[in-house]
Structures are given as structure tokens and as C-alpha cells.
Amino acid sequence: MADSIVILTGAGISADSGVATFRGPDGLWEGHRVEDVATPEAFARDPVLVHAFYDARRFRLAEVKPNAAHHALARLDAEWPGDVLIVTQNVDDLHERAGARRLLHMHGELLKGWCLACDGRFAWDGPMGSRAVCPSCRAVGQVRPDIVWFGEMPYDMERIDEALQRADLFASIGTSGAVYPAAGFVQTARYCGARTIEMNLEPSQGSIFFHESRMGRASELVPAWVDQLLASRG
Ligand code: OAD
């Protein structure tokens, strides 16, 4: 039986593509406090601000491209003989643009909308704004970004937990380990017998739970790691 691999990615994997990470040195996220733009309360209080914030990030997607780390993971997904699951906390579409298929967006996607009137979820390109019309039920002003905000339940947790329990290898790439439940994946995987490795610019908050830590840029570390893994399978 071939080895089963689970890979968790965070903002650091897209940093080399020019996408801003969340926790800058000033503690702000592109000039905003997280609680002003990434909570259901913020959306209820000021939908215009929250939409403007996500509209700007969606617009930026057209200006960035996958980097060598996204491409390397897509290659691993295509060539690894066993199970691979890439779980990303990122809401950009750079993994899929690089060609990754076995991918879950646990924090949602910028390129999707969610209608609060009919509960439909659908692809969304371009600005959303606070007067958006739902393509399913035609309700006006009920569409929000399909993004998991603080205080909301991440997507696909059952599937992720099951994969973590079966994993032989768990890799964490470009994430600070500050936000649960993703920050706890390493402990589940390790407890269930996986080897654990992190690749990040600096030690993450859960660094002690990894068997191995490689420090540096994801666009350099990840291709080397994937080459090594694929070579190990001959
Ligand atoms: P963070 O911004 O918290 O952490 C990014 C990590 O990537 C940091 O540890 C950086 O040192 C590292 N990093 C930066 N550039 C890098 C590079 N070129 N190569 C490798 N590593 C690099 O982002 P996340 O951990 O992804 O949630 O944040 C987790 C969640 O918090 C996000 O998904 C988001 C946010 O609030 C929601 O929106 C629900």
C-alpha cells in the first residue's frame, strides 16, 4: 500500500506569488483589524466595508499567478501513487490554477458566493457588493462571500479528520499555526502515527509537534521536498 499524505497550506505558500499574508508585523490584515472584516458581526454591522475588502482581494487574484510551490504540490498530486489530500486555509485559487485536484478549501473561496436567502453556493467572478443578485433565487442583497469567518465552522472537517487519522505523512506549509482547528491538525496526525514536517519562513506556533522543520521560502523548499518524495518512490 502506498503512503497516504495530507498537506496543510496557509498564506505563506501564496506569499511568493505576491498575495499578502494575514499576520503582518503591524498585526493588521491589509490595513484592517480582523474583527472589522472577517466576522459575521462585522458583515452585519458594515456589509459595504466587508464587501469592498473581499471585492478588492478577488480583483487582485487576476494579477497573481501560482508559484513553484503550488506547481510542485500539483505534481505530487498527479504523480504520487498513494492518497494525497491538500487542505488549504487559503481563499485564493492558486492551487487549482497550478493543477491540484485533490484539494479542499477549509476556509472557503473568494471565487464563490453564498446566498443567505436560499443557502445556495455558486461560482462568483468580479465584484459582489451589497446589492448582488443571487443567481439561484434572485434575492437581492443576500449574497455574501463564501468565506469562513471567525466564529464559523470550517468546511469539510469530517473528511479532513478522517484523512489525518489515516495519514502516514503530514506536511504543513506556510502557516503560522495561530488559527484552530487547522493549527491542531499536526497533533491529530502525529498522535495517529504520521510523520510530521513543517516548511515555513519561521517556526510556527506548533513547531514542537513536528518531527522535522525546514525554514525558508515555500517556493524553494516545497519543490525540493516533492522531488525528494517522488524520488523515494523510485
Ligand atoms: P498567517 O499570515 O498567520 O501565517 C503565514 C505564515 O507564512 C507565517 O508563519 C509566515 O512566516 C509564513 N511565510 C511568509 N512568507 C512565506 C514564504 N515565502 N514561504 C513560506 N512561509 C512564509 O497565515 P495563515 O497561517 O494561513 O482565516 O492564517 C490562518 C488563517 O488566519 C487564515 O486562513 C485566515 C486568517 O485569519 C480566515 O480567514 C478564517
mmCIF file of C-alpha atoms and ligand atoms in Angstrom:
data_model
loop_
_atom_site.group_PDB
_atom_site.id
_atom_site.type_symbol
_atom_site.label_atom_id
_atom_site.label_comp_id
_atom_site.label_asym_id
_atom_site.label_seq_id
_atom_site.Cartn_x
_atom_site.Cartn_y
_atom_site.Cartn_z
ATOM 1 C CA MET A 1 0.000 0.000 0.000
ATOM 2 C CA ALA A 2 1.389 3.413 -0.954
ATOM 3 C CA ASP A 3 1.744 6.066 1.735
ATOM 4 C CA SER A 4 -1.037 8.478 2.434
ATOM 5 C CA ILE A 5 -0.097 12.171 2.567
ATOM 6 C CA VAL A 6 -2.030 15.125 3.977
ATOM 7 C CA ILE A 7 -0.722 18.622 3.251
ATOM 8 C CA LEU A 8 -1.973 21.742 5.018
ATOM 9 C CA THR A 9 -1.203 25.057 3.346
ATOM 10 C CA GLY A 10 -1.572 28.633 4.570
ATOM 11 C CA ALA A 11 -0.957 32.160 3.406
ATOM 12 C CA GLY A 12 2.827 31.638 3.275
ATOM 13 C CA ILE A 13 2.554 29.386 0.200
ATOM 14 C CA SER A 14 0.950 32.223 -1.767
ATOM 15 C CA ALA A 15 3.316 34.900 -0.387
ATOM 16 C CA ASP A 16 5.840 34.288 -3.175
ATOM 17 C CA SER A 17 3.032 34.922 -5.676
ATOM 18 C CA GLY A 18 2.512 38.368 -4.132
ATOM 19 C CA VAL A 19 -0.595 37.604 -2.021
ATOM 20 C CA ALA A 20 -0.388 39.282 1.402
ATOM 21 C CA THR A 21 -0.233 37.014 4.469
ATOM 22 C CA PHE A 22 -2.626 37.651 7.356
ATOM 23 C CA ARG A 23 -0.426 38.428 10.278
ATOM 24 C CA GLY A 24 1.856 41.246 9.258
ATOM 25 C CA PRO A 25 4.297 42.836 11.719
ATOM 26 C CA ASP A 26 1.698 45.538 12.466
ATOM 27 C CA GLY A 27 -0.894 42.884 13.395
ATOM 28 C CA LEU A 28 -3.177 44.241 10.682
ATOM 29 C CA TRP A 29 -4.544 42.418 7.650
ATOM 30 C CA GLU A 30 -4.063 44.741 4.691
ATOM 31 C CA GLY A 31 -4.731 47.697 6.962
ATOM 32 C CA HIS A 32 -7.749 46.243 8.786
ATOM 33 C CA ARG A 33 -8.337 44.596 12.129
ATOM 34 C CA VAL A 34 -9.535 41.015 11.522
ATOM 35 C CA GLU A 35 -12.667 41.631 13.594
ATOM 36 C CA ASP A 36 -13.653 44.518 11.275
ATOM 37 C CA VAL A 37 -13.656 42.425 8.090
ATOM 38 C CA ALA A 38 -13.648 38.699 8.876
ATOM 39 C CA THR A 39 -16.506 38.047 11.284
ATOM 40 C CA PRO A 40 -20.274 37.621 10.760
ATOM 41 C CA GLU A 41 -20.765 40.528 13.190
ATOM 42 C CA ALA A 42 -18.634 42.822 11.020
ATOM 43 C CA PHE A 43 -20.689 41.831 7.969
ATOM 44 C CA ALA A 44 -23.973 42.541 9.779
ATOM 45 C CA ARG A 45 -22.625 45.904 11.014
ATOM 46 C CA ASP A 46 -20.962 47.153 7.847
ATOM 47 C CA PRO A 47 -21.609 44.989 4.750
ATOM 48 C CA VAL A 48 -20.319 47.730 2.421
ATOM 49 C CA LEU A 49 -16.869 47.692 4.068
ATOM 50 C CA VAL A 50 -16.688 43.890 4.184
ATOM 51 C CA HIS A 51 -17.733 43.564 0.537
ATOM 52 C CA ALA A 52 -15.223 46.219 -0.511
ATOM 53 C CA PHE A 53 -12.477 44.317 1.307
ATOM 54 C CA TYR A 54 -13.256 40.981 -0.369
ATOM 55 C CA ASP A 55 -14.017 42.569 -3.750
ATOM 56 C CA ALA A 56 -10.506 44.061 -3.678
ATOM 57 C CA ARG A 57 -8.947 40.704 -2.816
ATOM 58 C CA ARG A 58 -10.962 38.942 -5.549
ATOM 59 C CA PHE A 59 -9.857 41.586 -8.047
ATOM 60 C CA ARG A 60 -6.201 41.010 -7.057
ATOM 61 C CA LEU A 61 -6.446 37.318 -7.968
ATOM 62 C CA ALA A 62 -6.303 38.202 -11.647
ATOM 63 C CA GLU A 63 -2.905 39.837 -11.050
ATOM 64 C CA VAL A 64 -1.181 36.903 -9.338
ATOM 65 C CA LYS A 65 -0.008 33.534 -10.547
ATOM 66 C CA PRO A 66 0.771 30.185 -8.893
ATOM 67 C CA ASN A 67 4.420 29.879 -7.853
ATOM 68 C CA ALA A 68 6.823 26.928 -7.821
ATOM 69 C CA ALA A 69 5.367 25.621 -4.545
ATOM 70 C CA HIS A 70 1.806 25.381 -5.944
ATOM 71 C CA HIS A 71 3.162 23.703 -9.084
ATOM 72 C CA ALA A 72 5.213 21.221 -7.056
ATOM 73 C CA LEU A 73 2.173 20.184 -4.981
ATOM 74 C CA ALA A 74 0.112 19.754 -8.154
ATOM 75 C CA ARG A 75 2.864 17.497 -9.479
ATOM 76 C CA LEU A 76 2.827 15.479 -6.259
ATOM 77 C CA ASP A 77 -0.955 15.167 -6.546
ATOM 78 C CA ALA A 78 -0.610 13.913 -10.142
ATOM 79 C CA GLU A 79 2.324 11.557 -9.618
ATOM 80 C CA TRP A 80 2.090 10.180 -6.087
ATOM 81 C CA PRO A 81 0.803 6.578 -6.212
ATOM 82 C CA GLY A 82 -0.995 6.755 -2.858
ATOM 83 C CA ASP A 83 -3.572 9.055 -1.317
ATOM 84 C CA VAL A 84 -2.892 12.788 -1.308
ATOM 85 C CA LEU A 85 -5.112 15.436 0.200
ATOM 86 C CA ILE A 86 -4.204 19.122 0.045
ATOM 87 C CA VAL A 87 -6.136 21.110 2.635
ATOM 88 C CA THR A 88 -5.747 24.827 2.173
ATOM 89 C CA GLN A 89 -6.701 27.636 4.513
ATOM 90 C CA ASN A 90 -6.267 29.998 1.581
ATOM 91 C CA VAL A 91 -9.221 31.512 -0.213
ATOM 92 C CA ASP A 92 -7.270 32.187 -3.420
ATOM 93 C CA ASP A 93 -7.425 29.758 -6.368
ATOM 94 C CA LEU A 94 -3.688 29.288 -6.912
ATOM 95 C CA HIS A 95 -3.613 25.561 -6.055
ATOM 96 C CA GLU A 96 -6.265 24.731 -8.643
ATOM 97 C CA ARG A 97 -4.710 27.045 -11.228
ATOM 98 C CA ALA A 98 -1.470 25.065 -10.789
ATOM 99 C CA GLY A 99 -3.457 21.871 -11.471
ATOM 100 C CA ALA A 100 -4.089 20.397 -7.991
ATOM 101 C CA ARG A 101 -7.213 18.198 -7.939
ATOM 102 C CA ARG A 102 -7.381 16.527 -4.532
ATOM 103 C CA LEU A 103 -7.906 19.838 -2.759
ATOM 104 C CA LEU A 104 -10.205 21.161 -0.037
ATOM 105 C CA HIS A 105 -10.723 24.844 0.791
ATOM 106 C CA MET A 106 -11.463 24.627 4.502
ATOM 107 C CA HIS A 107 -11.880 28.428 4.833
ATOM 108 C CA GLY A 108 -13.954 28.870 1.665
ATOM 109 C CA GLU A 109 -13.146 30.558 -1.634
ATOM 110 C CA LEU A 110 -13.008 34.130 -2.897
ATOM 111 C CA LEU A 111 -14.456 32.959 -6.202
ATOM 112 C CA LYS A 112 -17.658 31.674 -4.650
ATOM 113 C CA GLY A 113 -20.764 33.332 -3.277
ATOM 114 C CA TRP A 114 -23.258 32.095 -0.701
ATOM 115 C CA CYS A 115 -26.864 33.248 -0.702
ATOM 116 C CA LEU A 116 -28.265 33.699 2.782
ATOM 117 C CA ALA A 117 -31.838 33.612 1.390
ATOM 118 C CA CYS A 118 -31.737 30.208 -0.377
ATOM 119 C CA ASP A 119 -28.468 28.765 1.060
ATOM 120 C CA GLY A 120 -27.145 28.257 -2.478
ATOM 121 C CA ARG A 121 -23.396 28.358 -3.175
ATOM 122 C CA PHE A 122 -22.138 29.284 -6.632
ATOM 123 C CA ALA A 123 -19.140 30.488 -8.608
ATOM 124 C CA TRP A 124 -18.600 34.260 -8.398
ATOM 125 C CA ASP A 125 -16.299 36.324 -10.542
ATOM 126 C CA GLY A 126 -15.917 40.113 -10.337
ATOM 127 C CA PRO A 127 -17.280 42.437 -7.661
ATOM 128 C CA MET A 128 -20.059 41.236 -5.352
ATOM 129 C CA GLY A 129 -21.081 44.350 -3.450
ATOM 130 C CA SER A 130 -24.037 44.663 -1.108
ATOM 131 C CA ARG A 131 -26.712 44.682 -3.869
ATOM 132 C CA ALA A 132 -25.702 41.409 -5.549
ATOM 133 C CA VAL A 133 -28.481 39.275 -7.051
ATOM 134 C CA CYS A 134 -28.494 35.562 -6.224
ATOM 135 C CA PRO A 135 -28.232 33.540 -9.465
ATOM 136 C CA SER A 136 -30.412 30.784 -7.954
ATOM 137 C CA CYS A 137 -33.302 32.528 -6.171
ATOM 138 C CA ARG A 138 -32.858 36.116 -7.488
ATOM 139 C CA ALA A 139 -32.906 37.577 -3.954
ATOM 140 C CA VAL A 140 -31.166 40.967 -3.851
ATOM 141 C CA GLY A 141 -28.527 41.893 -1.271
ATOM 142 C CA GLN A 142 -28.386 38.439 0.366
ATOM 143 C CA VAL A 143 -25.189 37.168 -1.260
ATOM 144 C CA ARG A 144 -22.032 37.087 0.866
ATOM 145 C CA PRO A 145 -18.528 35.856 0.095
ATOM 146 C CA ASP A 146 -18.330 32.081 0.652
ATOM 147 C CA ILE A 147 -15.562 32.594 3.184
ATOM 148 C CA VAL A 148 -15.398 31.015 6.634
ATOM 149 C CA TRP A 149 -15.167 33.888 9.095
ATOM 150 C CA PHE A 150 -14.036 33.815 12.699
ATOM 151 C CA GLY A 151 -16.670 32.120 14.823
ATOM 152 C CA GLU A 152 -17.889 29.975 11.887
ATOM 153 C CA MET A 153 -17.277 26.272 11.276
ATOM 154 C CA PRO A 154 -14.607 25.445 8.667
ATOM 155 C CA TYR A 155 -15.691 23.250 5.752
ATOM 156 C CA ASP A 156 -15.114 19.512 5.265
ATOM 157 C CA MET A 157 -13.922 18.846 8.814
ATOM 158 C CA GLU A 158 -15.120 15.216 8.857
ATOM 159 C CA ARG A 159 -13.293 14.376 5.653
ATOM 160 C CA ILE A 160 -10.152 16.139 6.852
ATOM 161 C CA ASP A 161 -10.200 14.417 10.224
ATOM 162 C CA GLU A 162 -10.577 11.018 8.593
ATOM 163 C CA ALA A 163 -7.629 11.726 6.256
ATOM 164 C CA LEU A 164 -5.479 12.924 9.176
ATOM 165 C CA GLN A 165 -6.169 9.725 11.083
ATOM 166 C CA ARG A 166 -5.052 7.603 8.109
ATOM 167 C CA ALA A 167 -2.073 9.758 7.127
ATOM 168 C CA ASP A 168 1.456 8.353 7.066
ATOM 169 C CA LEU A 169 2.904 11.785 6.377
ATOM 170 C CA PHE A 170 1.578 15.217 7.344
ATOM 171 C CA ALA A 171 3.139 18.391 5.955
ATOM 172 C CA SER A 172 2.319 21.940 6.975
ATOM 173 C CA ILE A 173 3.397 24.688 4.581
ATOM 174 C CA GLY A 174 3.346 28.461 5.073
ATOM 175 C CA THR A 175 1.036 28.715 8.041
ATOM 176 C CA SER A 176 1.650 30.440 11.370
ATOM 177 C CA GLY A 177 -0.293 27.808 13.336
ATOM 178 C CA ALA A 178 -2.294 30.575 15.005
ATOM 179 C CA VAL A 179 -5.806 29.581 13.933
ATOM 180 C CA TYR A 180 -7.650 26.452 15.060
ATOM 181 C CA PRO A 181 -8.787 23.895 14.060
ATOM 182 C CA ALA A 182 -6.072 23.847 11.348
ATOM 183 C CA ALA A 183 -3.373 24.546 13.936
ATOM 184 C CA GLY A 184 -4.296 21.277 15.685
ATOM 185 C CA PHE A 185 -4.032 19.026 12.598
ATOM 186 C CA VAL A 186 -0.392 18.238 13.315
ATOM 187 C CA GLN A 187 -1.270 16.837 16.726
ATOM 188 C CA THR A 188 -4.053 14.621 15.356
ATOM 189 C CA ALA A 189 -1.849 13.302 12.554
ATOM 190 C CA ARG A 190 1.119 12.678 14.831
ATOM 191 C CA TYR A 191 -0.986 11.042 17.523
ATOM 192 C CA CYS A 192 -2.385 8.689 14.857
ATOM 193 C CA GLY A 193 1.107 7.719 13.701
ATOM 194 C CA ALA A 194 2.060 10.118 10.892
ATOM 195 C CA ARG A 195 5.499 11.567 10.373
ATOM 196 C CA THR A 196 5.167 15.364 10.507
ATOM 197 C CA ILE A 197 7.117 18.075 8.721
ATOM 198 C CA GLU A 198 6.694 21.836 8.509
ATOM 199 C CA MET A 199 8.026 24.195 5.865
ATOM 200 C CA ASN A 200 7.752 27.852 6.785
ATOM 201 C CA LEU A 201 9.727 31.073 6.859
ATOM 202 C CA GLU A 202 9.983 30.819 10.650
ATOM 203 C CA PRO A 203 8.952 28.226 13.253
ATOM 204 C CA SER A 204 5.157 28.098 13.530
ATOM 205 C CA GLN A 205 3.380 28.299 16.878
ATOM 206 C CA GLY A 206 3.065 24.490 16.905
ATOM 207 C CA SER A 207 6.642 23.885 15.830
ATOM 208 C CA ILE A 208 7.381 21.475 18.695
ATOM 209 C CA PHE A 209 4.832 18.994 17.312
ATOM 210 C CA PHE A 210 6.757 18.444 14.079
ATOM 211 C CA HIS A 211 9.389 15.750 13.652
ATOM 212 C CA GLU A 212 11.157 17.972 11.150
ATOM 213 C CA SER A 213 11.170 21.718 10.416
ATOM 214 C CA ARG A 214 12.570 23.259 7.260
ATOM 215 C CA MET A 215 12.837 27.033 7.327
ATOM 216 C CA GLY A 216 12.814 29.140 4.181
ATOM 217 C CA ARG A 217 10.611 30.228 1.306
ATOM 218 C CA ALA A 218 7.898 27.820 0.225
ATOM 219 C CA SER A 219 8.746 28.364 -3.455
ATOM 220 C CA GLU A 220 12.196 26.891 -2.783
ATOM 221 C CA LEU A 221 11.509 24.334 -0.038
ATOM 222 C CA VAL A 222 8.409 22.684 -1.494
ATOM 223 C CA PRO A 223 9.801 21.758 -4.949
ATOM 224 C CA ALA A 224 12.865 20.215 -3.262
ATOM 225 C CA TRP A 225 10.655 18.261 -0.833
ATOM 226 C CA VAL A 226 8.408 16.976 -3.629
ATOM 227 C CA ASP A 227 11.440 15.904 -5.700
ATOM 228 C CA GLN A 228 12.743 14.041 -2.673
ATOM 229 C CA LEU A 229 9.397 12.314 -2.029
ATOM 230 C CA LEU A 230 8.871 11.261 -5.638
ATOM 231 C CA ALA A 231 12.473 10.026 -5.879
ATOM 232 C CA SER A 232 11.907 7.926 -2.739
ATOM 233 C CA ARG A 233 9.160 6.043 -4.627
ATOM 234 C CA GLY A 234 11.626 5.304 -7.415
HETATM 235 P P1 OAD B 1 -0.505 33.754 8.604
HETATM 236 O O1 OAD B 1 -0.361 35.081 7.949
HETATM 237 O O2 OAD B 1 -0.951 33.705 10.002
HETATM 238 O O3 OAD B 1 0.887 32.984 8.542
HETATM 239 C C1 OAD B 1 1.624 32.877 7.354
HETATM 240 C C2 OAD B 1 2.924 32.157 7.670
HETATM 241 O O4 OAD B 1 3.625 32.027 6.448
HETATM 242 C C3 OAD B 1 3.820 32.891 8.657
HETATM 243 O O5 OAD B 1 4.270 31.972 9.655
HETATM 244 C C4 OAD B 1 4.990 33.362 7.789
HETATM 245 O O6 OAD B 1 6.237 33.330 8.473
HETATM 246 C C5 OAD B 1 4.996 32.334 6.683
HETATM 247 N N1 OAD B 1 5.533 32.827 5.410
HETATM 248 C C6 OAD B 1 5.529 34.089 4.909
HETATM 249 N N2 OAD B 1 6.093 34.118 3.697
HETATM 250 C C7 OAD B 1 6.478 32.848 3.413
HETATM 251 C C8 OAD B 1 7.121 32.223 2.297
HETATM 252 N N3 OAD B 1 7.505 32.916 1.235
HETATM 253 N N4 OAD B 1 7.351 30.877 2.367
HETATM 254 C C9 OAD B 1 6.983 30.166 3.459
HETATM 255 N N5 OAD B 1 6.368 30.697 4.539
HETATM 256 C C10 OAD B 1 6.118 32.019 4.511
HETATM 257 O O7 OAD B 1 -1.450 32.889 7.644
HETATM 258 P P2 OAD B 1 -2.233 31.531 7.936
HETATM 259 O O8 OAD B 1 -1.495 30.680 8.903
HETATM 260 O O9 OAD B 1 -2.603 30.953 6.624
HETATM 261 O O10 OAD B 1 -8.550 32.572 8.248
HETATM 262 O O11 OAD B 1 -3.550 32.085 8.623
HETATM 263 C C11 OAD B 1 -4.543 31.177 9.013
HETATM 264 C C12 OAD B 1 -5.902 31.811 8.918
HETATM 265 O O12 OAD B 1 -5.941 33.041 9.631
HETATM 266 C C13 OAD B 1 -6.317 32.230 7.525
HETATM 267 O O13 OAD B 1 -6.818 31.177 6.729
HETATM 268 C C14 OAD B 1 -7.378 33.236 7.783
HETATM 269 C C15 OAD B 1 -6.687 34.022 8.880
HETATM 270 O O14 OAD B 1 -7.491 34.698 9.703
HETATM 271 C C16 OAD B 1 -9.762 33.015 7.889
HETATM 272 O O15 OAD B 1 -9.932 33.942 7.106
HETATM 273 C C17 OAD B 1 -10.886 32.258 8.512
#
